[in-house]
Amino acid sequence: MVSAEAGIERVLWTEAEVAARVGEVAAELAADLRALLEPAVVVGVATGAFLFLADLVRRVDAPLAVDFVRVESYGGGTESSGKPRITADLKVDVAGKHVVVVEDIVDTGNTLSCLIAHLEKKGASSISVCTFLDKPARRKVNIQLVGDGKFYSGFECPDYFVVGYGLDYAELYRNLPYVGVLKPEKYKNDSSN
Ligand code: IMP
Ligand code: MG
């Protein structure tokens, strides 16, 4: 078998760099959540946010609930279709609650805008966003937070297609403990691009 590392052209953030930065973001988030009068609801966007969310909430010493949604807009390629759909909804009721959306990466902003509108309709009293990576160069839609919501970000990501630490290409590479740039030959023959 070939190792997952074989698809990586170069590493952007090592496992140690990721852990250090996640600790900093968690400290910032924890301070804000401890100031609230009631537990927040942390909403992970499956599947990409699973490692970030797991590492983050273990470092946040504040009462909180965890739930997941699934929002899909990608085919198998590296470009978003731009029309995200909620394909698995929350179990927790977020009406009147402070919600923190945890994402792997904000790229065009389409996924997040769709999800924020969805959570706002459910009556969340504030909506914050905590994204592991932010790729502002490709933003098409401004992210409108709700109420006293804040934007937390781990790293600003250059305009490459990156994988690892939850981020995939065609569902692979999520298990890499670091973030790397995918070798272009891994997707250049993909007709869905
Ligand atoms: P957006 O709707 O364009 O902001 O895309 C958000 C979603 O696209 C993220 O949740 C990721 O699943 C995926 N995505 C965007 N850029 C990358 C990337 O560089 N690597 C892997 N997935 C990405
Ligand atoms: Mg994805």
Tab-separated table of C-alpha atoms and ligand atoms in Angstrom:
chain	number	residue	atom	x	y	z
A	1	MET	CA	0.000	0.000	0.000
A	2	VAL	CA	1.046	3.623	-0.634
A	3	SER	CA	1.167	5.996	2.349
A	4	ALA	CA	-1.112	9.085	2.467
A	5	GLU	CA	2.061	11.198	2.642
A	6	ALA	CA	2.894	10.196	-0.927
A	7	GLY	CA	0.254	12.646	-2.236
A	8	ILE	CA	1.749	15.682	-0.479
A	9	GLU	CA	3.920	18.204	-2.317
A	10	ARG	CA	4.900	20.221	0.763
A	11	VAL	CA	3.826	20.728	4.355
A	12	LEU	CA	2.308	24.115	5.265
A	13	TRP	CA	1.791	23.536	9.008
A	14	THR	CA	3.337	20.678	10.941
A	15	GLU	CA	1.530	18.683	13.609
A	16	ALA	CA	3.289	20.716	16.337
A	17	GLU	CA	2.429	24.046	14.686
A	18	VAL	CA	-1.219	22.965	14.359
A	19	ALA	CA	-1.392	21.926	18.029
A	20	ALA	CA	0.157	25.200	19.210
A	21	ARG	CA	-2.203	27.346	17.148
A	22	VAL	CA	-5.284	25.315	18.115
A	23	GLY	CA	-4.335	25.904	21.759
A	24	GLU	CA	-4.232	29.669	21.178
A	25	VAL	CA	-7.596	29.740	19.404
A	26	ALA	CA	-9.110	27.573	22.149
A	27	ALA	CA	-7.897	29.975	24.834
A	28	GLU	CA	-9.503	32.905	23.012
A	29	LEU	CA	-12.768	30.992	22.517
A	30	ALA	CA	-12.809	29.710	26.109
A	31	ALA	CA	-12.511	33.223	27.518
A	32	ASP	CA	-15.505	34.333	25.426
A	33	LEU	CA	-17.636	31.269	26.229
A	34	ARG	CA	-16.952	31.546	29.964
A	35	ALA	CA	-18.332	35.096	29.854
A	36	LEU	CA	-21.722	33.825	28.593
A	37	LEU	CA	-24.568	33.199	31.016
A	38	GLU	CA	-25.469	29.843	29.484
A	39	PRO	CA	-23.737	26.998	27.613
A	40	ALA	CA	-22.988	27.630	23.933
A	41	VAL	CA	-23.701	25.095	21.190
A	42	VAL	CA	-20.618	24.173	19.175
A	43	VAL	CA	-21.708	23.054	15.706
A	44	GLY	CA	-19.134	21.140	13.697
A	45	VAL	CA	-19.420	20.956	9.935
A	46	ALA	CA	-18.921	17.303	9.032
A	47	THR	CA	-16.716	15.793	7.943
A	48	GLY	CA	-13.864	18.257	7.619
A	49	ALA	CA	-14.085	19.828	11.100
A	50	PHE	CA	-13.887	16.563	13.038
A	51	LEU	CA	-10.236	16.754	14.154
A	52	PHE	CA	-10.195	20.509	14.728
A	53	LEU	CA	-13.410	20.340	16.758
A	54	ALA	CA	-12.146	17.414	18.840
A	55	ASP	CA	-8.843	19.150	19.628
A	56	LEU	CA	-10.519	22.517	20.192
A	57	VAL	CA	-13.274	21.532	22.640
A	58	ARG	CA	-10.864	19.478	24.752
A	59	ARG	CA	-8.978	22.708	25.369
A	60	VAL	CA	-12.070	24.844	26.090
A	61	ASP	CA	-12.886	24.786	29.787
A	62	ALA	CA	-16.470	26.125	29.582
A	63	PRO	CA	-19.875	24.403	29.552
A	64	LEU	CA	-20.924	23.650	25.973
A	65	ALA	CA	-22.954	21.276	23.822
A	66	VAL	CA	-21.560	19.683	20.643
A	67	ASP	CA	-23.520	18.802	17.550
A	68	PHE	CA	-22.814	18.325	13.841
A	69	VAL	CA	-24.354	19.314	10.561
A	70	ARG	CA	-23.420	18.164	7.101
A	71	VAL	CA	-23.315	20.733	4.317
A	72	GLU	CA	-22.365	19.556	0.869
A	73	SER	CA	-21.409	21.536	-2.171
A	74	TYR	CA	-18.423	19.699	-3.619
A	75	GLY	CA	-18.458	16.936	-6.150
A	76	GLY	CA	-15.225	14.998	-6.018
A	77	GLY	CA	-13.103	17.876	-7.339
A	78	THR	CA	-11.270	20.893	-5.986
A	79	GLU	CA	-13.865	23.534	-6.946
A	80	SER	CA	-17.083	24.115	-5.009
A	81	SER	CA	-20.344	23.922	-6.975
A	82	GLY	CA	-21.419	27.101	-5.159
A	83	LYS	CA	-24.818	25.679	-4.202
A	84	PRO	CA	-24.460	24.132	-0.758
A	85	ARG	CA	-27.219	22.001	0.748
A	86	ILE	CA	-27.761	20.938	4.370
A	87	THR	CA	-27.753	17.148	4.047
A	88	ALA	CA	-27.784	16.302	7.780
A	89	ASP	CA	-29.329	18.632	10.346
A	90	LEU	CA	-28.775	19.323	14.053
A	91	LYS	CA	-30.210	17.288	16.895
A	92	VAL	CA	-29.720	20.044	19.492
A	93	ASP	CA	-32.247	22.912	19.566
A	94	VAL	CA	-30.333	26.157	19.004
A	95	ALA	CA	-33.269	28.551	19.501
A	96	GLY	CA	-32.112	31.364	21.813
A	97	LYS	CA	-28.620	29.820	22.045
A	98	HIS	CA	-25.133	31.120	21.303
A	99	VAL	CA	-23.822	29.030	18.440
A	100	VAL	CA	-20.191	28.567	17.424
A	101	VAL	CA	-19.844	27.054	13.959
A	102	VAL	CA	-16.614	25.068	13.638
A	103	GLU	CA	-15.336	24.705	10.061
A	104	ASP	CA	-12.231	23.208	8.488
A	105	ILE	CA	-11.783	26.017	5.951
A	106	VAL	CA	-13.655	29.050	4.672
A	107	ASP	CA	-13.002	29.312	0.945
A	108	THR	CA	-15.633	31.109	-1.199
A	109	GLY	CA	-17.830	31.524	1.894
A	110	ASN	CA	-20.834	29.853	0.239
A	111	THR	CA	-21.028	26.944	2.687
A	112	LEU	CA	-20.815	29.142	5.740
A	113	SER	CA	-23.356	31.711	4.501
A	114	CYS	CA	-25.835	28.930	3.789
A	115	LEU	CA	-25.276	27.444	7.244
A	116	ILE	CA	-25.491	30.793	9.056
A	117	ALA	CA	-28.828	31.536	7.324
A	118	HIS	CA	-30.046	28.071	8.363
A	119	LEU	CA	-29.041	28.578	12.025
A	120	GLU	CA	-30.495	32.065	12.085
A	121	LYS	CA	-33.826	30.654	10.883
A	122	LYS	CA	-33.701	28.233	13.800
A	123	GLY	CA	-33.493	31.231	16.165
A	124	ALA	CA	-29.856	31.172	17.355
A	125	SER	CA	-29.295	34.341	19.399
A	126	SER	CA	-25.705	34.731	18.244
A	127	ILE	CA	-23.600	32.962	15.641
A	128	SER	CA	-19.807	32.897	15.796
A	129	VAL	CA	-17.502	31.118	13.398
A	130	CYS	CA	-14.338	29.275	14.370
A	131	THR	CA	-12.498	28.061	11.308
A	132	PHE	CA	-9.232	26.170	11.281
A	133	LEU	CA	-8.176	27.752	7.971
A	134	ASP	CA	-9.263	30.914	6.214
A	135	LYS	CA	-8.569	31.378	2.488
A	136	PRO	CA	-9.623	35.038	1.983
A	137	ALA	CA	-8.153	35.221	-1.552
A	138	ARG	CA	-11.042	33.124	-2.851
A	139	ARG	CA	-13.916	34.746	-0.936
A	140	LYS	CA	-17.054	35.372	-3.018
A	141	VAL	CA	-19.570	35.944	-0.206
A	142	ASN	CA	-19.029	38.089	2.895
A	143	ILE	CA	-19.568	36.211	6.135
A	144	GLN	CA	-22.312	37.947	8.152
A	145	LEU	CA	-22.093	36.915	11.786
A	146	VAL	CA	-25.231	37.160	13.942
A	147	GLY	CA	-25.698	39.094	17.201
A	148	ASP	CA	-22.447	39.347	19.185
A	149	GLY	CA	-20.883	36.618	17.057
A	150	LYS	CA	-17.100	36.651	16.525
A	151	PHE	CA	-14.818	35.224	13.831
A	152	TYR	CA	-11.965	33.017	15.053
A	153	SER	CA	-9.400	31.642	12.653
A	154	GLY	CA	-6.436	29.307	13.040
A	155	PHE	CA	-4.297	30.116	10.022
A	156	GLU	CA	-4.657	32.220	6.908
A	157	CYS	CA	-4.277	29.736	4.064
A	158	PRO	CA	-2.562	30.645	0.774
A	159	ASP	CA	-4.487	29.916	-2.413
A	160	TYR	CA	-3.568	26.236	-2.780
A	161	PHE	CA	-5.730	23.166	-2.480
A	162	VAL	CA	-4.694	21.799	0.896
A	163	VAL	CA	-5.386	18.534	2.673
A	164	GLY	CA	-4.841	16.960	6.081
A	165	TYR	CA	-6.043	17.591	9.649
A	166	GLY	CA	-9.624	16.901	8.509
A	167	LEU	CA	-9.415	18.416	5.022
A	168	ASP	CA	-9.902	16.012	2.148
A	169	TYR	CA	-9.536	15.516	-1.516
A	170	ALA	CA	-12.258	13.080	-2.652
A	171	GLU	CA	-12.603	11.937	1.015
A	172	LEU	CA	-8.906	11.010	1.305
A	173	TYR	CA	-6.036	12.580	3.323
A	174	ARG	CA	-8.256	13.679	6.268
A	175	ASN	CA	-6.177	11.544	8.627
A	176	LEU	CA	-2.866	13.355	8.036
A	177	PRO	CA	-1.879	15.044	11.325
A	178	TYR	CA	-0.481	18.089	9.450
A	179	VAL	CA	-1.674	20.325	6.583
A	180	GLY	CA	-0.051	20.036	3.193
A	181	VAL	CA	-0.443	21.057	-0.419
A	182	LEU	CA	-1.731	18.246	-2.572
A	183	LYS	CA	0.439	17.277	-5.543
A	184	PRO	CA	-1.366	18.637	-8.642
A	185	GLU	CA	-1.033	15.271	-10.417
A	186	LYS	CA	-3.338	13.854	-7.732
A	187	TYR	CA	-6.277	15.822	-9.148
A	188	LYS	CA	-5.298	17.162	-12.574
A	189	ASN	CA	-6.862	14.233	-14.433
A	190	ASP	CA	-10.085	14.630	-12.476
A	191	SER	CA	-12.877	15.495	-14.959
A	192	SER	CA	-15.076	16.968	-12.170
A	193	ASN	CA	-12.790	20.029	-11.800
B	1	IMP	P1	-16.712	27.281	0.462
B	1	IMP	O1	-18.186	27.013	0.444
B	1	IMP	O2	-16.199	27.588	-0.916
B	1	IMP	O3	-16.285	28.316	1.475
B	1	IMP	O4	-15.996	25.932	0.785
B	1	IMP	C1	-15.990	25.405	2.037
B	1	IMP	C2	-15.733	23.918	1.987
B	1	IMP	O5	-14.976	23.542	0.830
B	1	IMP	C3	-14.911	23.522	3.173
B	1	IMP	O6	-15.714	23.152	4.253
B	1	IMP	C4	-14.096	22.370	2.627
B	1	IMP	O7	-14.785	21.151	2.830
B	1	IMP	C5	-13.973	22.616	1.143
B	1	IMP	N1	-12.657	23.197	0.763
B	1	IMP	C6	-12.390	24.453	0.363
B	1	IMP	N2	-11.082	24.643	0.104
B	1	IMP	C7	-10.484	23.453	0.365
B	1	IMP	C8	-9.113	22.993	0.301
B	1	IMP	O8	-8.137	23.707	-0.018
B	1	IMP	N3	-8.922	21.687	0.652
B	1	IMP	C9	-9.941	20.850	1.030
B	1	IMP	N4	-11.219	21.250	1.112
B	1	IMP	C10	-11.488	22.534	0.772
B	2	MG	MG	-14.528	18.853	1.879
